[in-house]
mmCIF file of C-alpha atoms in Angstrom:
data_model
loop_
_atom_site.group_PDB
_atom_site.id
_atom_site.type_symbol
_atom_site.label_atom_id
_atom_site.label_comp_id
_atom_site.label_asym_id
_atom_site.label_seq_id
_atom_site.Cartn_x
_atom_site.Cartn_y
_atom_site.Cartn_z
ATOM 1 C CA UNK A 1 32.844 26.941 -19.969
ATOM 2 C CA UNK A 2 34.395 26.954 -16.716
ATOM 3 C CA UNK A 3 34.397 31.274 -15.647
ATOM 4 C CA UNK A 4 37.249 30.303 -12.748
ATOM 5 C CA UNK A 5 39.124 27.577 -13.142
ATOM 6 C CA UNK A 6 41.944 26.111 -10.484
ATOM 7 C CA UNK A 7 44.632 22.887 -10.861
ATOM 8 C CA UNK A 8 44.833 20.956 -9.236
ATOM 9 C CA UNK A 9 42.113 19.905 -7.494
ATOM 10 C CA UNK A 10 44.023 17.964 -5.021
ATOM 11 C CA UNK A 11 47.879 18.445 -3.706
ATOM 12 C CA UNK A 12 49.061 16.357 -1.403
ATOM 13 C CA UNK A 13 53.219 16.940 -0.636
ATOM 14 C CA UNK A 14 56.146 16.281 2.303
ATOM 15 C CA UNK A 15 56.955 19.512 4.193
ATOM 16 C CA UNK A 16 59.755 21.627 2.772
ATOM 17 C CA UNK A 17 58.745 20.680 -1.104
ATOM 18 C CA UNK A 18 57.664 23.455 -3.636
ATOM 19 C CA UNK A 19 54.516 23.918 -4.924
ATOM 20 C CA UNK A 20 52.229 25.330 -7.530
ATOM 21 C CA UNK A 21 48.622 26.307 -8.216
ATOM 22 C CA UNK A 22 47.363 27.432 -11.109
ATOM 23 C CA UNK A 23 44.131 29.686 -12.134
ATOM 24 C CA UNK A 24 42.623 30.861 -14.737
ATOM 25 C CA UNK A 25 39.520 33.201 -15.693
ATOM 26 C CA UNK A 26 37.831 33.291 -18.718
ATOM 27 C CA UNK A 27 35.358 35.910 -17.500
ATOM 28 C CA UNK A 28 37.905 38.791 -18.878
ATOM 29 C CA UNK A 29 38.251 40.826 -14.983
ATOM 30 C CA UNK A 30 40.723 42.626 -14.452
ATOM 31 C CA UNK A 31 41.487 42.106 -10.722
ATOM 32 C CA UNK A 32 42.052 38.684 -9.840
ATOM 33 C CA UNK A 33 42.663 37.334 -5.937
ATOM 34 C CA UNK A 34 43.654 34.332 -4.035
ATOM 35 C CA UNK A 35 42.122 33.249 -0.794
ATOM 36 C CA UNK A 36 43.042 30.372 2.126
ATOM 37 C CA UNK A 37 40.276 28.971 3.539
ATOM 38 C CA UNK A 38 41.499 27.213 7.241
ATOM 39 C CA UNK A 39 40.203 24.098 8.917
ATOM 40 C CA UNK A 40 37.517 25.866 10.580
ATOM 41 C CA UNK A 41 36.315 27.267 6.985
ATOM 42 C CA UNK A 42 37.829 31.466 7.844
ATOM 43 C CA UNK A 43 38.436 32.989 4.376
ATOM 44 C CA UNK A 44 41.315 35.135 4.394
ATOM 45 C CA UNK A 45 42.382 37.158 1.542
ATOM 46 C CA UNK A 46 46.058 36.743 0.606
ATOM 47 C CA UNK A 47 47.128 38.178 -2.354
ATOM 48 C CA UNK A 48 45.033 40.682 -5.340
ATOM 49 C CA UNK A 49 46.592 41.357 -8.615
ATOM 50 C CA UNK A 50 44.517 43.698 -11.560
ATOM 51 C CA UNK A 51 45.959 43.626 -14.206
ATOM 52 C CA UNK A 52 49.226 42.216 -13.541
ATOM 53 C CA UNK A 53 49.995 44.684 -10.723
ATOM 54 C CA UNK A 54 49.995 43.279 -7.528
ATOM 55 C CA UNK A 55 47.537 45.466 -5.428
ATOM 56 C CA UNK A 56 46.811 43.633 -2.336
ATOM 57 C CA UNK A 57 49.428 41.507 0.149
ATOM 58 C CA UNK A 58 47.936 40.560 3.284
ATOM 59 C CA UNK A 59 50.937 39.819 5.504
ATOM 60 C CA UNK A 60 51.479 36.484 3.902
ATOM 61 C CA UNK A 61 55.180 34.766 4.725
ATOM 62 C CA UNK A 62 57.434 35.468 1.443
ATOM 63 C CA UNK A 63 57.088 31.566 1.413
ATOM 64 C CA UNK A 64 54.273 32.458 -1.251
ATOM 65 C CA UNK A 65 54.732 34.290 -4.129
ATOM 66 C CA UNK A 66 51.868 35.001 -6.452
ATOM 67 C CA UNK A 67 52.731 35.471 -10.438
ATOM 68 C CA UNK A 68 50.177 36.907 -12.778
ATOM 69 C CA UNK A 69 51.641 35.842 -16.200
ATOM 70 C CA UNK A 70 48.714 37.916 -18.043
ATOM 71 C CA UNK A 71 45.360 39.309 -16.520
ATOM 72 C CA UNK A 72 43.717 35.819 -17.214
ATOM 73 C CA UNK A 73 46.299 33.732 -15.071
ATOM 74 C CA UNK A 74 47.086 33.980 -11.376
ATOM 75 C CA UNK A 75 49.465 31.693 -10.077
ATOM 76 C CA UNK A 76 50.625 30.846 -6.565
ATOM 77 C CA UNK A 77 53.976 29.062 -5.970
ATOM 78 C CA UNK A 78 54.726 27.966 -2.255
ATOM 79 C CA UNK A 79 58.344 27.131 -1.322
ATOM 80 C CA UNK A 80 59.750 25.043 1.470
ATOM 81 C CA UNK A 81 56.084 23.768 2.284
ATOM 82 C CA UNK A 82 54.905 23.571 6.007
ATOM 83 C CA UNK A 83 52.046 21.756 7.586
ATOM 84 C CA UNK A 84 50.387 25.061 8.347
ATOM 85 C CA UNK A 85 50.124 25.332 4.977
ATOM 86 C CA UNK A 86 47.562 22.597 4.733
ATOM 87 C CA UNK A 87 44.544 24.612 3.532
ATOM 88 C CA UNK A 88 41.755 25.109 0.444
ATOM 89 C CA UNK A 89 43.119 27.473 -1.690
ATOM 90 C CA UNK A 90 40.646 29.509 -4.089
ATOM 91 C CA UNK A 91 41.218 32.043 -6.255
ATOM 92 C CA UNK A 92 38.395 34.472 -7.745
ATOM 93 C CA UNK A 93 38.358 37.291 -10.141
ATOM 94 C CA UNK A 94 36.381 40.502 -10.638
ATOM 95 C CA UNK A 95 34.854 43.600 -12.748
ATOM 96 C CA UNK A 96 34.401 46.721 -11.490
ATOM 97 C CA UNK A 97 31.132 45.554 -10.323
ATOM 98 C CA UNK A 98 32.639 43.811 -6.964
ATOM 99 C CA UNK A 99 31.133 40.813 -7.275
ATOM 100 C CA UNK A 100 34.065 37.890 -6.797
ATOM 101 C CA UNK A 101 33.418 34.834 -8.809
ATOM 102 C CA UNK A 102 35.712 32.363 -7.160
ATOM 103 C CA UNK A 103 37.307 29.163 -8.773
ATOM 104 C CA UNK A 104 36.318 25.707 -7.125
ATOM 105 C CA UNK A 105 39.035 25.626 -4.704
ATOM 106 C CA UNK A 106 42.447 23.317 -4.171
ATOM 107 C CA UNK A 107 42.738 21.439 -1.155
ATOM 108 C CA UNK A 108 46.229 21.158 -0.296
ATOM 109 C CA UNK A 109 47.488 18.790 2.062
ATOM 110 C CA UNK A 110 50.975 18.792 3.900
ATOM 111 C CA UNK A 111 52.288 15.846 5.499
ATOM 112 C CA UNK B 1 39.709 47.966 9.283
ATOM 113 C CA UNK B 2 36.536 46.260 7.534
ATOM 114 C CA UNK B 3 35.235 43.187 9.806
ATOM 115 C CA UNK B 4 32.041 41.084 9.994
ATOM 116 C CA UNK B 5 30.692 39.188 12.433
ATOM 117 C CA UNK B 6 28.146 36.022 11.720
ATOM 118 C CA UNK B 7 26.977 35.252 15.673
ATOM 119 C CA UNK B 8 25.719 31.560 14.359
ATOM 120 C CA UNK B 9 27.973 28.954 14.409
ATOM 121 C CA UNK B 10 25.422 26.300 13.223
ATOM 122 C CA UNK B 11 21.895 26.587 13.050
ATOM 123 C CA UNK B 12 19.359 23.773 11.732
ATOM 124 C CA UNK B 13 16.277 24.062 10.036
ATOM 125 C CA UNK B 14 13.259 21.691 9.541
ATOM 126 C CA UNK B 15 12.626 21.133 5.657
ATOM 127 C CA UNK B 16 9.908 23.883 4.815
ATOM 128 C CA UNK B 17 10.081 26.399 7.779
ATOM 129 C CA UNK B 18 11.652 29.943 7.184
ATOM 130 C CA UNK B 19 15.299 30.616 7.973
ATOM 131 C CA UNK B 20 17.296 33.728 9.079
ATOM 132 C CA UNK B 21 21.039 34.161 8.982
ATOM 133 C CA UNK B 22 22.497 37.048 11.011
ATOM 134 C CA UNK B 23 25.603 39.249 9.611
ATOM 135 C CA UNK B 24 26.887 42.724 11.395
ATOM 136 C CA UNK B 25 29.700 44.452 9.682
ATOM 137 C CA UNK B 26 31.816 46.861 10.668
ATOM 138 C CA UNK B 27 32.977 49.566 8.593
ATOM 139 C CA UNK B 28 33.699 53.177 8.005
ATOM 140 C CA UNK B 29 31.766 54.477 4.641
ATOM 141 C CA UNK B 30 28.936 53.143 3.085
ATOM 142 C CA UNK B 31 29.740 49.113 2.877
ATOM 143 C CA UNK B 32 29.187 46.729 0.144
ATOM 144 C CA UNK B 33 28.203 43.381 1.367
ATOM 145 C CA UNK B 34 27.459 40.364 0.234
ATOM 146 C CA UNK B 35 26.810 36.883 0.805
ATOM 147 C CA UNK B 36 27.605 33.729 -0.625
ATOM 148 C CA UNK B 37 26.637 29.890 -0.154
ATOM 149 C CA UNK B 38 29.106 26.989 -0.406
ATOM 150 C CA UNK B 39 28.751 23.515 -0.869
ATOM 151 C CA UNK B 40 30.728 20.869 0.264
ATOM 152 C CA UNK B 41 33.634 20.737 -1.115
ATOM 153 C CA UNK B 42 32.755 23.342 -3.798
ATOM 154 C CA UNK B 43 33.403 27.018 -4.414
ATOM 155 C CA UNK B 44 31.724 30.150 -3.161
ATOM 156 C CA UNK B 45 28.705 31.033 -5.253
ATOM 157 C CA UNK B 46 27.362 34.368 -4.643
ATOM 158 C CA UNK B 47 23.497 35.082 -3.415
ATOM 159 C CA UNK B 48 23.354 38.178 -3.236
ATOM 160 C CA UNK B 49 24.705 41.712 -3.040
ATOM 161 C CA UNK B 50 23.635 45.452 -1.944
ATOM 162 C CA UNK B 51 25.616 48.205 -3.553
ATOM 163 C CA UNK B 52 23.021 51.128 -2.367
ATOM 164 C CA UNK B 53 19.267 52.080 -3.310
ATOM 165 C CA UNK B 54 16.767 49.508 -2.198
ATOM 166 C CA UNK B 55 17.844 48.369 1.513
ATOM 167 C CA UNK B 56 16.334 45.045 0.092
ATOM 168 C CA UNK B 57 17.867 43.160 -1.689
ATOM 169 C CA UNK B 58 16.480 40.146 -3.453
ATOM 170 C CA UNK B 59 18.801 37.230 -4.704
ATOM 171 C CA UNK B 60 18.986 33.628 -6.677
ATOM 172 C CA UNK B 61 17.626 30.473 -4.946
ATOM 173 C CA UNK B 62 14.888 32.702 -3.372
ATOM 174 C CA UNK B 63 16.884 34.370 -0.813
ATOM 175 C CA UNK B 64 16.445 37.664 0.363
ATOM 176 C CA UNK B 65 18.439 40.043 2.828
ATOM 177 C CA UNK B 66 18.176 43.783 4.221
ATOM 178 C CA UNK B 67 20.383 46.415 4.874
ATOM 179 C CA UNK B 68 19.994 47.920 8.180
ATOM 180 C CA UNK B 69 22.472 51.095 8.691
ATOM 181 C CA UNK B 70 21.317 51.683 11.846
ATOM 182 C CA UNK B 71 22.017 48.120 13.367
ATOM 183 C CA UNK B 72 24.946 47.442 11.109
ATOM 184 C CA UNK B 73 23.233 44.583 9.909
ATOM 185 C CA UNK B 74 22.999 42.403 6.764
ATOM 186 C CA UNK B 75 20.609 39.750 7.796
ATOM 187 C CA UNK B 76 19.945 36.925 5.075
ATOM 188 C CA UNK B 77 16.506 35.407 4.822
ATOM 189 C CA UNK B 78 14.327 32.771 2.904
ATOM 190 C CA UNK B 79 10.879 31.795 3.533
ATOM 191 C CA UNK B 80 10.691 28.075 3.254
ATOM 192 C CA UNK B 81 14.373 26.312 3.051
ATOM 193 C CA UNK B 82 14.697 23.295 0.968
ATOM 194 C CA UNK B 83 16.991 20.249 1.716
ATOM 195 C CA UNK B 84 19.640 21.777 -1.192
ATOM 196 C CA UNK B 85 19.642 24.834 1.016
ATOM 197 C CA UNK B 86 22.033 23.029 3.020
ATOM 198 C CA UNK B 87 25.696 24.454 2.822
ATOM 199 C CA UNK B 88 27.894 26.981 4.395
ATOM 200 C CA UNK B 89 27.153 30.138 4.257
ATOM 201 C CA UNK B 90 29.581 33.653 3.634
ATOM 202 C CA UNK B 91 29.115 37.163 4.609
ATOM 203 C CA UNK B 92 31.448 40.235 3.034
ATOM 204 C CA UNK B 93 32.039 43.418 3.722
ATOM 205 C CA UNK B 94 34.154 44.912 0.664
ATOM 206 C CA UNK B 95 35.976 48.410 0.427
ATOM 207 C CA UNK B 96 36.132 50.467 -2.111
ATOM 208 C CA UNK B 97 39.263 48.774 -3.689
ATOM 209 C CA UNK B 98 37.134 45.575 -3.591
ATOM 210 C CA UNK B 99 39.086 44.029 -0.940
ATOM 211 C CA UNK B 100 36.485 41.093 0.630
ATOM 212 C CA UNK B 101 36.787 40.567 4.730
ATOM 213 C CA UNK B 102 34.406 37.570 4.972
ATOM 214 C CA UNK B 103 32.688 36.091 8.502
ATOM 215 C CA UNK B 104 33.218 33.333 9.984
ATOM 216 C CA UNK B 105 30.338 31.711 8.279
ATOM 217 C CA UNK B 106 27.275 29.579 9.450
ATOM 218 C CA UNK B 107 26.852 25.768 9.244
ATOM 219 C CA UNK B 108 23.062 25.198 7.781
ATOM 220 C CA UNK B 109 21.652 21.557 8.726
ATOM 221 C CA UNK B 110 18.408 20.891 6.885
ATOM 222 C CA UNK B 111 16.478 18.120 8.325
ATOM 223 C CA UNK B 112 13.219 16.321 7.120
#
């Protein structure tokens, strides 16, 4: 019964390849976000979709691009990978309410 | 712009003694805030939160924190920390469009 759910776990890539991750909620928010979490453990928001809409863009390089399939699923494709990229990626949802439950994170490593 | 500031980098705690985690925020309106404990190499779990109404605020794994308007502050406290308390922990400010600016975050070392 996982409420926010992220795959992989683990991605580990060359620099200038494409990438995925993929999340899911089963906790039926509307608003759903993605967050990178540096080396030194800052949370930064990136990116906050409800219901579909993107809502939120926080300066992010057009590298990434964020796709929100239905209000369940937030995906983040990165293109032409770099090793600044290397990061834990998490993405949480919401209610109304605030409160951000947040998936268990993917650790993505460029080489 | 929403900011917080958590002024420990690292603080350690004997097993059993009482332990206080400063947070000031910065923000225009009336803030939500919130804070939120994370394990190695797992996800943020949230403590606890403060909306409005009782400054207060009580939370899961017996934590408590208080809102302080005048100071800015968000302080997070329990009583008598347990080795499992040990993590990283998350303040928030959040806007009204629920938009999360999180602190730095502090380093908890339990020892025996």
């Amino acid at each position: 019964d996982t409420a926010v759910s992220q795959t992989p776990k683990y991605l580990v890539t060359q620099m200038g390849n494409d990438k995925s991750i993929k999340c899911e909620q089963n906790l039926g928010h509307d608003t759903m976000y993605w967050y990178k979490q540096d080396s030194k453990k800052f949370l930064k928001i990136m990116f906050s979709y409800n219901n579909k809409e993107l809502i939120i863009n926080e300066t992010v390089p057009n590298r990434f691009s964020p796709k929100s399939p239905d209000k369940a699923h937030l995906n983040l494709h990165i293109n032409s990978l770099e090793l600044g990229d290397s990061a834990v990626y998490f993405c949480a949802s919401t209610l109304a309410s605030g409160e951000q439950f947040f998936g268990p994170g993917t650790r993505l490593t460029v080489l | 712009a929403q900011s917080v500031t958590q002024p420990d980098i690292h603080i350690t705690v004997s097993e059993g003694a009482s332990l206080e985690l400063r947070c000031n925020y910065s923000y225009g309106a009336t803030p939500y805030l919130f804070w939120y404990v994370q394990s190695p190499g797992q996800g943020l779990q949230l403590l606890l939160k403060y909306f409005s109404g009782d400054t207060l605020v009580q939370g899961i794994k017996g934590f408590e924190a208080e809102f302080k308007r005048s100071q800015s502050s968000f302080n997070l406290r329990k009583p008598s920390v347990h080795w499992s308390d040990a993590a990283e922990y998350f303040c928030a400010v959040g806007d009204h469009d629920y938009k999360l600016s999180f602190g730095a975050g502090t380093t908890v070392t339990v020892r025996a």
